[in-house]
Amino acid sequence: MKQNYINGAWVDGATAVANINPSDTSDVIGHYAQADAQQATLAIAAAAAAAPGWALSNIQMRADALDKIGSEIIARKEELGTLLSREEGKTRAEGIGEAGRAGAIFKYFAQECLRLRGDKLASVRPNLDVEITREPVGVVGVIAPWNFPIAIPAWKIAPALAYGNCVLFKPAELVPGSAWALAEIISRAGLPAGVFNLVMGRGGVVGQAFLNDRRVNAISFTGSVETGAKVAQAAIGRMAKVQIEMGGKNPLVILNDADLATAVHCAVQGSFFSTGQRCTASSRLIVEKGIYPAFVAAVREKLAALTIGDALAADTDIGPVVDAGQLEQDLSYIQIGRDEGATLAFGGERLVRASNGFYLRPALFTDCSNDMRISREEIFGPVASVIPADNYEHALAMANDSEFGLSSGICTGSLKHATHFKRAAQAGMVMVNVPTAGVDYHVPFGGSKGSSYGAREQGGYAAEFFTTVKTAYCGV
């Protein structure tokens, strides 16, 4: 059994769960510890005890530790990426790419340790100096999702450690393998006991313990809208700092002047790759009427050429859905789309493969309206709605007509429309002639409206969440 890592030691959990391969449900990847509330409390106590010393630790030591972690992840990215794909279901190429990104994130924040800036200002009063510095928040609870099981933990854990915080890491229950492998690498980086803790277990037990305990100074959460709202309420209720990334119903606008090949690539890659299980997936394809028939025909042709199969097979383009529950949700929404009157123009059926897995052919709905449930609610699967638009202004209005605002894209040859869309799109990230899914690790990630709450993640902007500002006066 793979154990939890608490206060510098590997410890058994109260129970254990099997980690099942969604490409082949007969393949048990391993058994992973599940903490109970008592063990979660022990981890919190360890982090709280280590926090004062780690906050004052040498920045070169932090940088060396994070760089060591990043270097090992990159050196082992094929192994780690294969494990990731085996337990989550994205293709091996995508898994290896994600592992490499996680390594790059740690190496980026290794250097950020050395770049923590402050200010020194003149006071309006005589004989006073004013210094503004950034200090760590303290103990940070990291609650990560299953769809990016090594990259998202990396972009939370790395800045937390870089800025002098102690970490309590609760991974998603579906993907303990990647979390454990990452924690094992971190455990050998030379961090003092209690600075980093892996606490695998149920959200209602481990996550709730993080939310309830006042020794946990901040919570960084990525997950569903429903759970995110509960996390926000609990954290704010006891005045803990909170950062939440939730859902998306991201639009990709296709104008008549778009390059058709570019538009099809952006739509298919952004909507369906990683089995559509990305919060940045473009699940609303808003298409101007002049290009609508050619676009739909070309997307159908592209989808028909894709191979849906075992995530580890070399010829697979799209792997399985992550588990039976997600597959059931996807199929339910496909039926909802039919019932609403949308045309299922391609796919949408469960597939049978040599191994027993959760395989689903990507679903493309046409003749959709922006007020259908399939156009408004996050499905989190390989399902996209094509919505006709009269012109650019109509398309922009529909793109912005959503409770979400994570990523928004446009395909156009018009500099005028591209420039206007970048300003007018109500989203935290805007893409022009590139897929809505896919961002660099050194720039901020986050959305507006119901997609995000709190400070941005990634890049230098991560300091806004993982540090607090102190103003100090000194008489001279």
Short mmCIF file of C-alpha atoms in Angstrom, two decimals:
data_model
loop_
_atom_site.label_atom_id
_atom_site.label_comp_id
_atom_site.label_asym_id
_atom_site.label_seq_id
_atom_site.Cartn_x
_atom_site.Cartn_y
_atom_site.Cartn_z
CA MET A 1 0.00 0.00 0.00
CA LYS A 2 1.19 3.51 -0.87
CA GLN A 3 1.22 5.54 2.33
CA ASN A 4 0.53 9.11 3.30
CA TYR A 5 3.47 11.42 4.03
CA ILE A 6 3.07 13.31 7.30
CA ASN A 7 5.67 15.19 9.35
CA GLY A 8 8.55 13.76 7.35
CA ALA A 9 7.47 10.10 7.59
CA TRP A 10 5.46 7.64 5.53
CA VAL A 11 2.43 6.42 7.48
CA ASP A 12 -0.44 4.01 6.84
CA GLY A 13 -3.91 5.39 6.42
CA ALA A 14 -7.02 4.35 8.28
CA THR A 15 -8.13 2.47 5.14
CA ALA A 16 -6.97 2.02 1.55
CA VAL A 17 -8.58 2.26 -1.90
CA ALA A 18 -7.76 0.65 -5.23
CA ASN A 19 -6.63 2.87 -8.11
CA ILE A 20 -8.35 1.62 -11.30
CA ASN A 21 -7.21 2.17 -14.88
CA PRO A 22 -10.13 3.71 -16.87
CA SER A 23 -8.74 2.20 -20.08
CA ASP A 24 -8.89 -1.29 -18.56
CA THR A 25 -10.88 -1.72 -15.38
CA SER A 26 -9.20 -5.07 -14.68
CA ASP A 27 -5.90 -3.21 -14.20
CA VAL A 28 -5.39 -2.17 -10.57
CA ILE A 29 -2.56 0.35 -10.47
CA GLY A 30 -2.14 0.07 -6.71
CA HIS A 31 -3.73 0.58 -3.34
CA TYR A 32 -3.44 3.97 -1.68
CA ALA A 33 -3.87 5.08 1.92
CA GLN A 34 -6.96 6.99 3.00
CA ALA A 35 -6.55 9.28 5.99
CA ASP A 36 -9.25 9.71 8.59
CA ALA A 37 -9.98 12.99 10.41
CA GLN A 38 -7.49 12.17 13.15
CA GLN A 39 -4.64 11.67 10.70
CA ALA A 40 -5.57 14.85 8.85
CA THR A 41 -5.38 16.71 12.16
CA LEU A 42 -1.91 15.27 12.80
CA ALA A 43 -0.78 16.58 9.42
CA ILE A 44 -2.20 20.02 10.19
CA ALA A 45 -0.37 20.07 13.52
CA ALA A 46 2.90 19.10 11.81
CA ALA A 47 2.56 21.87 9.23
CA ALA A 48 1.65 24.44 11.87
CA ALA A 49 4.69 23.49 13.96
CA ALA A 50 7.02 23.72 10.95
CA ALA A 51 5.60 27.00 9.61
CA PRO A 52 7.55 29.54 11.72
CA GLY A 53 10.93 28.04 10.87
CA TRP A 54 10.16 27.51 7.18
CA ALA A 55 8.90 31.10 6.85
CA LEU A 56 12.36 32.33 7.84
CA SER A 57 14.30 29.70 5.89
CA ASN A 58 17.13 30.57 3.54
CA ILE A 59 15.86 31.40 0.06
CA GLN A 60 18.77 29.61 -1.62
CA MET A 61 17.84 26.43 0.25
CA ARG A 62 14.27 26.74 -0.97
CA ALA A 63 15.46 27.37 -4.52
CA ASP A 64 17.76 24.34 -4.47
CA ALA A 65 14.99 22.08 -3.16
CA LEU A 66 12.48 23.18 -5.78
CA ASP A 67 15.03 22.94 -8.56
CA LYS A 68 15.90 19.41 -7.46
CA ILE A 69 12.23 18.44 -7.53
CA GLY A 70 11.75 19.94 -10.98
CA SER A 71 14.85 18.29 -12.39
CA GLU A 72 13.78 14.84 -11.22
CA ILE A 73 10.27 15.25 -12.60
CA ILE A 74 11.66 16.23 -15.99
CA ALA A 75 14.18 13.38 -15.96
CA ARG A 76 11.36 10.92 -15.21
CA LYS A 77 8.63 12.55 -17.31
CA GLU A 78 8.04 9.49 -19.50
CA GLU A 79 7.60 7.24 -16.47
CA LEU A 80 5.43 9.77 -14.63
CA GLY A 81 3.44 10.62 -17.75
CA THR A 82 2.73 6.96 -18.38
CA LEU A 83 1.47 6.53 -14.82
CA LEU A 84 -0.66 9.65 -15.18
CA SER A 85 -2.27 8.39 -18.39
CA ARG A 86 -2.80 4.95 -16.93
CA GLU A 87 -4.81 6.31 -14.00
CA GLU A 88 -6.52 9.38 -15.54
CA GLY A 89 -7.10 8.32 -19.15
CA LYS A 90 -5.50 11.08 -21.21
CA THR A 91 -3.15 9.85 -23.92
CA ARG A 92 0.42 8.97 -23.05
CA ALA A 93 1.71 11.88 -25.11
CA GLU A 94 -0.52 14.25 -23.16
CA GLY A 95 0.54 12.64 -19.89
CA ILE A 96 4.23 13.02 -20.66
CA GLY A 97 3.64 16.63 -21.68
CA GLU A 98 1.85 17.32 -18.42
CA ALA A 99 4.64 15.76 -16.37
CA GLY A 100 7.20 17.89 -18.18
CA ARG A 101 5.12 20.96 -17.47
CA ALA A 102 5.01 20.09 -13.77
CA GLY A 103 8.79 19.87 -13.71
CA ALA A 104 9.11 23.22 -15.45
CA ILE A 105 6.78 24.80 -12.89
CA PHE A 106 8.99 23.69 -9.99
CA LYS A 107 12.09 24.98 -11.74
CA TYR A 108 10.38 28.30 -12.48
CA PHE A 109 9.43 28.78 -8.83
CA ALA A 110 12.92 27.77 -7.75
CA GLN A 111 14.03 31.03 -9.33
CA GLU A 112 11.05 32.94 -7.95
CA CYS A 113 12.47 32.18 -4.49
CA LEU A 114 15.26 34.59 -5.38
CA ARG A 115 13.01 37.27 -6.86
CA LEU A 116 10.64 38.12 -4.03
CA ARG A 117 10.40 41.88 -4.22
CA GLY A 118 9.38 44.63 -1.84
CA ASP A 119 9.41 48.41 -1.78
CA LYS A 120 11.10 51.11 0.22
CA LEU A 121 9.30 54.44 0.18
CA ALA A 122 9.77 57.84 1.69
CA SER A 123 7.25 58.70 4.38
CA VAL A 124 5.18 61.86 4.24
CA ARG A 125 6.38 62.41 7.81
CA PRO A 126 9.96 63.46 8.55
CA ASN A 127 12.63 61.05 9.78
CA LEU A 128 10.75 57.89 8.85
CA ASP A 129 11.54 55.05 6.45
CA VAL A 130 8.76 52.81 5.12
CA GLU A 131 9.36 49.24 3.96
CA ILE A 132 6.77 47.03 2.24
CA THR A 133 7.64 43.34 2.30
CA ARG A 134 5.95 40.08 1.40
CA GLU A 135 5.72 37.27 3.92
CA PRO A 136 4.27 33.74 3.68
CA VAL A 137 0.63 33.19 4.57
CA GLY A 138 1.50 30.20 6.78
CA VAL A 139 -0.12 26.79 6.30
CA VAL A 140 -1.78 26.23 2.92
CA GLY A 141 -4.29 23.48 2.21
CA VAL A 142 -4.04 22.36 -1.42
CA ILE A 143 -7.11 20.53 -2.75
CA ALA A 144 -6.47 19.40 -6.31
CA PRO A 145 -8.68 17.94 -9.08
CA TRP A 146 -8.34 14.71 -11.05
CA ASN A 147 -8.09 16.04 -14.61
CA PHE A 148 -4.51 17.39 -14.34
CA PRO A 149 -3.20 15.22 -11.52
CA ILE A 150 0.42 16.41 -11.57
CA ALA A 151 0.41 19.86 -13.26
CA ILE A 152 -2.26 21.49 -11.09
CA PRO A 153 -0.76 20.20 -7.82
CA ALA A 154 2.61 21.47 -9.07
CA TRP A 155 1.33 24.98 -9.76
CA LYS A 156 -0.10 25.16 -6.26
CA ILE A 157 2.61 23.37 -4.24
CA ALA A 158 5.64 24.97 -5.93
CA PRO A 159 4.71 28.62 -5.24
CA ALA A 160 3.47 27.77 -1.76
CA LEU A 161 6.87 26.32 -0.87
CA ALA A 162 8.80 28.98 -2.77
CA TYR A 163 7.24 31.78 -0.76
CA GLY A 164 7.83 30.04 2.57
CA ASN A 165 4.51 28.33 3.27
CA CYS A 166 3.92 24.83 4.60
CA VAL A 167 1.71 22.57 2.49
CA LEU A 168 -1.09 20.11 3.17
CA PHE A 169 -1.79 18.32 -0.12
CA LYS A 170 -5.06 16.48 -0.65
CA PRO A 171 -5.24 15.04 -4.18
CA ALA A 172 -8.42 13.94 -5.92
CA GLU A 173 -9.51 10.45 -4.93
CA LEU A 174 -9.50 9.21 -8.53
CA VAL A 175 -5.81 9.92 -9.16
CA PRO A 176 -3.70 9.04 -6.10
CA GLY A 177 -0.88 7.55 -8.17
CA SER A 178 0.42 10.79 -9.68
CA ALA A 179 0.02 12.56 -6.33
CA TRP A 180 1.96 9.88 -4.49
CA ALA A 181 4.74 9.87 -7.09
CA LEU A 182 5.04 13.66 -6.83
CA ALA A 183 5.04 13.51 -3.03
CA GLU A 184 7.73 10.84 -3.04
CA ILE A 185 9.98 13.10 -5.11
CA ILE A 186 9.28 16.07 -2.83
CA SER A 187 10.01 13.93 0.25
CA ARG A 188 13.64 13.54 -0.91
CA ALA A 189 14.26 17.21 -1.66
CA GLY A 190 15.61 18.11 1.78
CA LEU A 191 12.61 19.93 3.20
CA PRO A 192 12.27 19.98 7.00
CA ALA A 193 9.69 17.64 8.52
CA GLY A 194 6.16 19.05 8.39
CA VAL A 195 6.82 21.52 5.58
CA PHE A 196 5.14 19.27 3.00
CA ASN A 197 2.47 16.69 3.81
CA LEU A 198 0.53 14.32 1.54
CA VAL A 199 -2.89 13.51 3.01
CA MET A 200 -4.84 11.25 0.68
CA GLY A 201 -8.48 10.66 1.53
CA ARG A 202 -12.07 11.67 0.97
CA GLY A 203 -12.91 15.31 0.47
CA GLY A 204 -15.61 15.16 3.11
CA VAL A 205 -13.03 13.98 5.64
CA VAL A 206 -9.60 15.37 4.74
CA GLY A 207 -10.76 18.46 2.87
CA GLN A 208 -13.26 19.25 5.56
CA ALA A 209 -10.55 18.97 8.22
CA PHE A 210 -8.50 21.56 6.31
CA LEU A 211 -11.51 23.87 6.08
CA ASN A 212 -12.44 23.58 9.75
CA ASP A 213 -9.03 24.03 11.36
CA ARG A 214 -7.93 27.61 12.09
CA ARG A 215 -4.29 26.55 11.85
CA VAL A 216 -4.80 26.24 8.08
CA ASN A 217 -4.34 29.84 6.98
CA ALA A 218 -5.24 29.49 3.30
CA ILE A 219 -7.02 27.08 0.95
CA SER A 220 -6.23 26.69 -2.76
CA PHE A 221 -8.96 24.64 -4.43
CA THR A 222 -9.64 23.50 -7.98
CA GLY A 223 -12.75 21.47 -8.67
CA SER A 224 -16.48 21.60 -9.28
CA VAL A 225 -18.66 24.67 -8.93
CA GLU A 226 -20.79 23.06 -6.23
CA THR A 227 -17.82 22.05 -4.07
CA GLY A 228 -16.03 25.33 -4.75
CA ALA A 229 -18.96 27.30 -3.36
CA LYS A 230 -18.89 25.23 -0.17
CA VAL A 231 -15.12 25.69 0.16
CA ALA A 232 -15.46 29.45 -0.25
CA GLN A 233 -18.21 29.71 2.36
CA ALA A 234 -16.30 27.63 4.89
CA ALA A 235 -13.00 29.46 4.38
CA ILE A 236 -14.49 32.93 4.42
CA GLY A 237 -16.57 31.99 7.44
CA ARG A 238 -13.40 31.72 9.53
CA MET A 239 -11.51 34.46 7.60
CA ALA A 240 -9.04 32.10 5.90
CA LYS A 241 -7.53 33.20 2.61
CA VAL A 242 -9.09 31.30 -0.28
CA GLN A 243 -8.35 30.76 -3.96
CA ILE A 244 -10.86 28.84 -6.06
CA GLU A 245 -10.83 27.66 -9.67
CA MET A 246 -14.07 26.05 -10.78
CA GLY A 247 -15.94 25.51 -14.01
CA GLY A 248 -16.09 26.86 -17.51
CA LYS A 249 -18.44 26.86 -20.47
CA ASN A 250 -15.93 28.35 -22.81
CA PRO A 251 -16.92 29.82 -26.17
CA LEU A 252 -14.93 29.60 -29.39
CA VAL A 253 -16.22 32.11 -31.94
CA ILE A 254 -15.68 31.25 -35.63
CA LEU A 255 -16.15 34.18 -38.00
CA ASN A 256 -16.74 33.95 -41.74
CA ASP A 257 -13.23 35.24 -42.46
CA ALA A 258 -11.52 32.57 -40.33
CA ASP A 259 -9.07 30.16 -41.90
CA LEU A 260 -11.12 26.95 -41.96
CA ALA A 261 -8.23 24.61 -41.15
CA THR A 262 -7.21 26.77 -38.18
CA ALA A 263 -10.79 26.96 -36.93
CA VAL A 264 -11.26 23.18 -37.15
CA HIS A 265 -7.98 22.54 -35.35
CA CYS A 266 -8.89 24.96 -32.56
CA ALA A 267 -12.35 23.47 -32.19
CA VAL A 268 -11.39 19.80 -32.22
CA GLN A 269 -8.27 20.17 -30.08
CA GLY A 270 -9.92 22.53 -27.62
CA SER A 271 -13.23 20.69 -27.34
CA PHE A 272 -12.34 17.01 -27.45
CA PHE A 273 -8.70 16.28 -26.66
CA SER A 274 -7.96 15.17 -23.10
CA THR A 275 -11.44 13.63 -23.54
CA GLY A 276 -12.91 17.11 -23.09
CA GLN A 277 -12.05 16.89 -19.39
CA ARG A 278 -10.55 20.37 -19.13
CA CYS A 279 -12.08 23.41 -17.48
CA THR A 280 -10.74 25.42 -20.43
CA ALA A 281 -12.36 23.17 -23.08
CA SER A 282 -14.30 25.04 -25.78
CA SER A 283 -17.69 23.41 -25.33
CA ARG A 284 -19.61 26.20 -27.14
CA LEU A 285 -18.67 26.65 -30.80
CA ILE A 286 -20.34 29.89 -31.91
CA VAL A 287 -20.14 29.99 -35.69
CA GLU A 288 -21.08 32.78 -38.10
CA LYS A 289 -23.66 31.53 -40.60
CA GLY A 290 -21.56 32.04 -43.72
CA ILE A 291 -18.94 29.46 -42.63
CA TYR A 292 -21.31 27.28 -40.58
CA PRO A 293 -21.98 24.44 -43.12
CA ALA A 294 -18.33 24.09 -44.17
CA PHE A 295 -17.14 24.23 -40.55
CA VAL A 296 -19.54 21.52 -39.36
CA ALA A 297 -18.66 19.25 -42.29
CA ALA A 298 -14.93 19.68 -41.68
CA VAL A 299 -15.23 19.04 -37.92
CA ARG A 300 -17.24 15.87 -38.55
CA GLU A 301 -14.60 14.67 -41.00
CA LYS A 302 -11.83 15.39 -38.49
CA LEU A 303 -13.67 13.61 -35.67
CA ALA A 304 -14.30 10.56 -37.84
CA ALA A 305 -10.55 10.19 -38.38
CA LEU A 306 -9.69 10.17 -34.67
CA THR A 307 -8.86 6.96 -32.81
CA ILE A 308 -10.54 6.51 -29.43
CA GLY A 309 -8.80 3.83 -27.40
CA ASP A 310 -6.47 2.80 -24.62
CA ALA A 311 -4.62 5.82 -23.28
CA LEU A 312 -1.28 4.04 -23.54
CA ALA A 313 -1.68 2.86 -27.14
CA ALA A 314 0.56 4.70 -29.57
CA ASP A 315 -2.20 5.33 -32.12
CA THR A 316 -4.79 6.67 -29.65
CA ASP A 317 -5.91 10.27 -30.15
CA ILE A 318 -8.48 10.38 -27.34
CA GLY A 319 -8.53 8.12 -24.30
CA PRO A 320 -11.40 7.01 -22.07
CA VAL A 321 -13.55 9.06 -19.73
CA VAL A 322 -12.06 9.04 -16.22
CA ASP A 323 -14.60 6.76 -14.52
CA ALA A 324 -18.10 5.29 -14.65
CA GLY A 325 -19.69 8.27 -12.90
CA GLN A 326 -18.29 10.77 -15.39
CA LEU A 327 -19.30 8.55 -18.31
CA GLU A 328 -22.84 8.39 -16.97
CA GLN A 329 -22.90 12.19 -16.66
CA ASP A 330 -21.67 12.63 -20.24
CA LEU A 331 -24.28 10.21 -21.63
CA SER A 332 -26.98 11.93 -19.59
CA TYR A 333 -26.15 15.31 -21.12
CA ILE A 334 -26.08 13.80 -24.60
CA GLN A 335 -29.66 12.63 -24.03
CA ILE A 336 -30.56 16.07 -22.64
CA GLY A 337 -29.25 17.63 -25.86
CA ARG A 338 -31.42 15.34 -27.96
CA ASP A 339 -34.45 16.07 -25.80
CA GLU A 340 -33.84 19.81 -26.16
CA GLY A 341 -34.02 19.52 -29.94
CA ALA A 342 -30.35 19.79 -30.85
CA THR A 343 -29.11 17.61 -33.69
CA LEU A 344 -26.52 15.00 -32.74
CA ALA A 345 -24.37 15.43 -35.84
CA PHE A 346 -21.62 13.06 -34.77
CA GLY A 347 -20.81 10.48 -32.12
CA GLY A 348 -22.18 10.40 -28.61
CA GLU A 349 -22.26 6.63 -28.15
CA ARG A 350 -20.35 4.41 -25.77
CA LEU A 351 -17.66 2.37 -27.50
CA VAL A 352 -16.53 -1.20 -26.98
CA ARG A 353 -12.81 -1.89 -27.11
CA ALA A 354 -10.61 -4.92 -26.45
CA SER A 355 -10.33 -3.93 -22.79
CA ASN A 356 -13.23 -2.99 -20.55
CA GLY A 357 -12.95 0.79 -20.24
CA PHE A 358 -15.03 3.97 -20.19
CA TYR A 359 -14.87 4.79 -23.90
CA LEU A 360 -17.10 7.44 -25.49
CA ARG A 361 -17.12 8.69 -29.06
CA PRO A 362 -16.89 12.52 -29.07
CA ALA A 363 -20.31 14.13 -29.46
CA LEU A 364 -20.96 17.10 -31.74
CA PHE A 365 -24.35 18.81 -31.50
CA THR A 366 -25.53 21.24 -34.18
CA ASP A 367 -28.58 23.49 -34.48
CA CYS A 368 -28.09 24.54 -30.86
CA SER A 369 -29.17 27.68 -29.10
CA ASN A 370 -27.25 29.44 -26.36
CA ASP A 371 -30.03 28.88 -23.83
CA MET A 372 -30.03 25.06 -24.03
CA ARG A 373 -28.73 23.23 -20.99
CA ILE A 374 -25.97 21.64 -23.09
CA SER A 375 -24.86 25.19 -23.95
CA ARG A 376 -24.99 26.55 -20.41
CA GLU A 377 -24.00 23.78 -17.99
CA GLU A 378 -20.49 22.36 -17.73
CA ILE A 379 -20.52 18.75 -18.94
CA PHE A 380 -16.78 18.07 -18.52
CA GLY A 381 -16.62 15.53 -21.29
CA PRO A 382 -16.10 15.28 -25.07
CA VAL A 383 -19.34 17.08 -25.93
CA ALA A 384 -19.60 20.35 -27.87
CA SER A 385 -22.51 22.48 -29.10
CA VAL A 386 -22.39 24.38 -32.40
CA ILE A 387 -24.43 27.59 -32.19
CA PRO A 388 -25.15 29.76 -35.27
CA ALA A 389 -24.46 33.50 -35.12
CA ASP A 390 -25.75 36.25 -37.40
CA ASN A 391 -22.58 38.38 -37.21
CA TYR A 392 -19.65 39.28 -34.97
CA GLU A 393 -21.72 41.36 -32.56
CA HIS A 394 -24.25 38.54 -32.14
CA ALA A 395 -21.45 36.02 -31.60
CA LEU A 396 -19.75 38.20 -28.98
CA ALA A 397 -23.02 38.72 -27.11
CA MET A 398 -23.63 34.95 -26.95
CA ALA A 399 -20.02 34.27 -25.97
CA ASN A 400 -20.41 36.59 -22.98
CA ASP A 401 -23.88 35.31 -22.08
CA SER A 402 -22.70 32.76 -19.52
CA GLU A 403 -22.31 32.51 -15.76
CA PHE A 404 -18.74 31.39 -16.42
CA GLY A 405 -15.75 33.37 -17.64
CA LEU A 406 -12.61 31.25 -17.71
CA SER A 407 -11.38 31.12 -21.32
CA SER A 408 -12.81 32.62 -24.50
CA GLY A 409 -11.54 32.24 -28.06
CA ILE A 410 -12.03 33.58 -31.56
CA CYS A 411 -10.90 32.44 -35.00
CA THR A 412 -10.75 35.31 -37.46
CA GLY A 413 -8.56 36.95 -40.06
CA SER A 414 -9.71 40.40 -38.97
CA LEU A 415 -7.32 42.41 -36.84
CA LYS A 416 -10.23 44.71 -35.97
CA HIS A 417 -12.39 41.90 -34.61
CA ALA A 418 -9.47 40.15 -32.89
CA THR A 419 -8.47 43.35 -31.11
CA HIS A 420 -12.02 44.14 -30.07
CA PHE A 421 -12.64 40.57 -28.87
CA LYS A 422 -9.55 40.61 -26.64
CA ARG A 423 -10.96 43.66 -24.88
CA ALA A 424 -14.64 42.76 -24.87
CA ALA A 425 -14.59 39.03 -24.07
CA GLN A 426 -15.70 38.52 -20.46
CA ALA A 427 -13.10 35.95 -19.50
CA GLY A 428 -9.85 35.75 -17.60
CA MET A 429 -8.03 34.32 -20.62
CA VAL A 430 -8.61 35.15 -24.28
CA MET A 431 -7.28 33.18 -27.26
CA VAL A 432 -7.06 34.37 -30.86
CA ASN A 433 -6.62 31.66 -33.52
CA VAL A 434 -5.44 29.15 -30.90
CA PRO A 435 -7.47 26.63 -28.84
CA THR A 436 -9.13 27.84 -25.65
CA ALA A 437 -7.39 25.01 -23.77
CA GLY A 438 -3.67 25.35 -23.20
CA VAL A 439 -1.73 28.01 -21.29
CA ASP A 440 1.92 28.61 -20.45
CA TYR A 441 3.21 27.87 -16.95
CA HIS A 442 4.81 31.29 -16.36
CA VAL A 443 1.72 33.47 -16.91
CA PRO A 444 -1.39 33.91 -14.74
CA PHE A 445 -4.24 31.41 -14.96
CA GLY A 446 -7.78 32.18 -13.86
CA GLY A 447 -11.17 33.47 -14.87
CA SER A 448 -13.99 35.84 -14.06
CA LYS A 449 -17.62 35.51 -13.00
CA GLY A 450 -18.46 32.02 -11.72
CA SER A 451 -15.22 30.40 -12.88
CA SER A 452 -12.77 31.77 -10.32
CA TYR A 453 -12.59 33.46 -6.97
CA GLY A 454 -9.52 35.03 -5.40
CA ALA A 455 -6.06 35.72 -6.73
CA ARG A 456 -4.69 34.26 -9.96
CA GLU A 457 -2.61 31.10 -10.12
CA GLN A 458 0.77 30.56 -11.84
CA GLY A 459 3.60 32.88 -12.76
CA GLY A 460 4.66 35.87 -10.73
CA TYR A 461 1.03 36.62 -9.91
CA ALA A 462 0.98 33.56 -7.62
CA ALA A 463 2.64 35.77 -4.99
CA GLU A 464 -0.66 37.60 -4.55
CA PHE A 465 -2.20 34.52 -2.95
CA PHE A 466 0.73 32.77 -1.31
CA THR A 467 2.09 35.86 0.44
CA THR A 468 0.74 38.64 2.59
CA VAL A 469 1.99 42.23 2.55
CA LYS A 470 3.56 43.89 5.59
CA THR A 471 4.23 47.63 5.95
CA ALA A 472 6.94 48.54 8.45
CA TYR A 473 7.98 52.02 9.67
CA CYS A 474 11.34 52.87 11.15
CA GLY A 475 12.42 56.15 12.72
CA VAL A 476 15.82 57.43 11.55
#
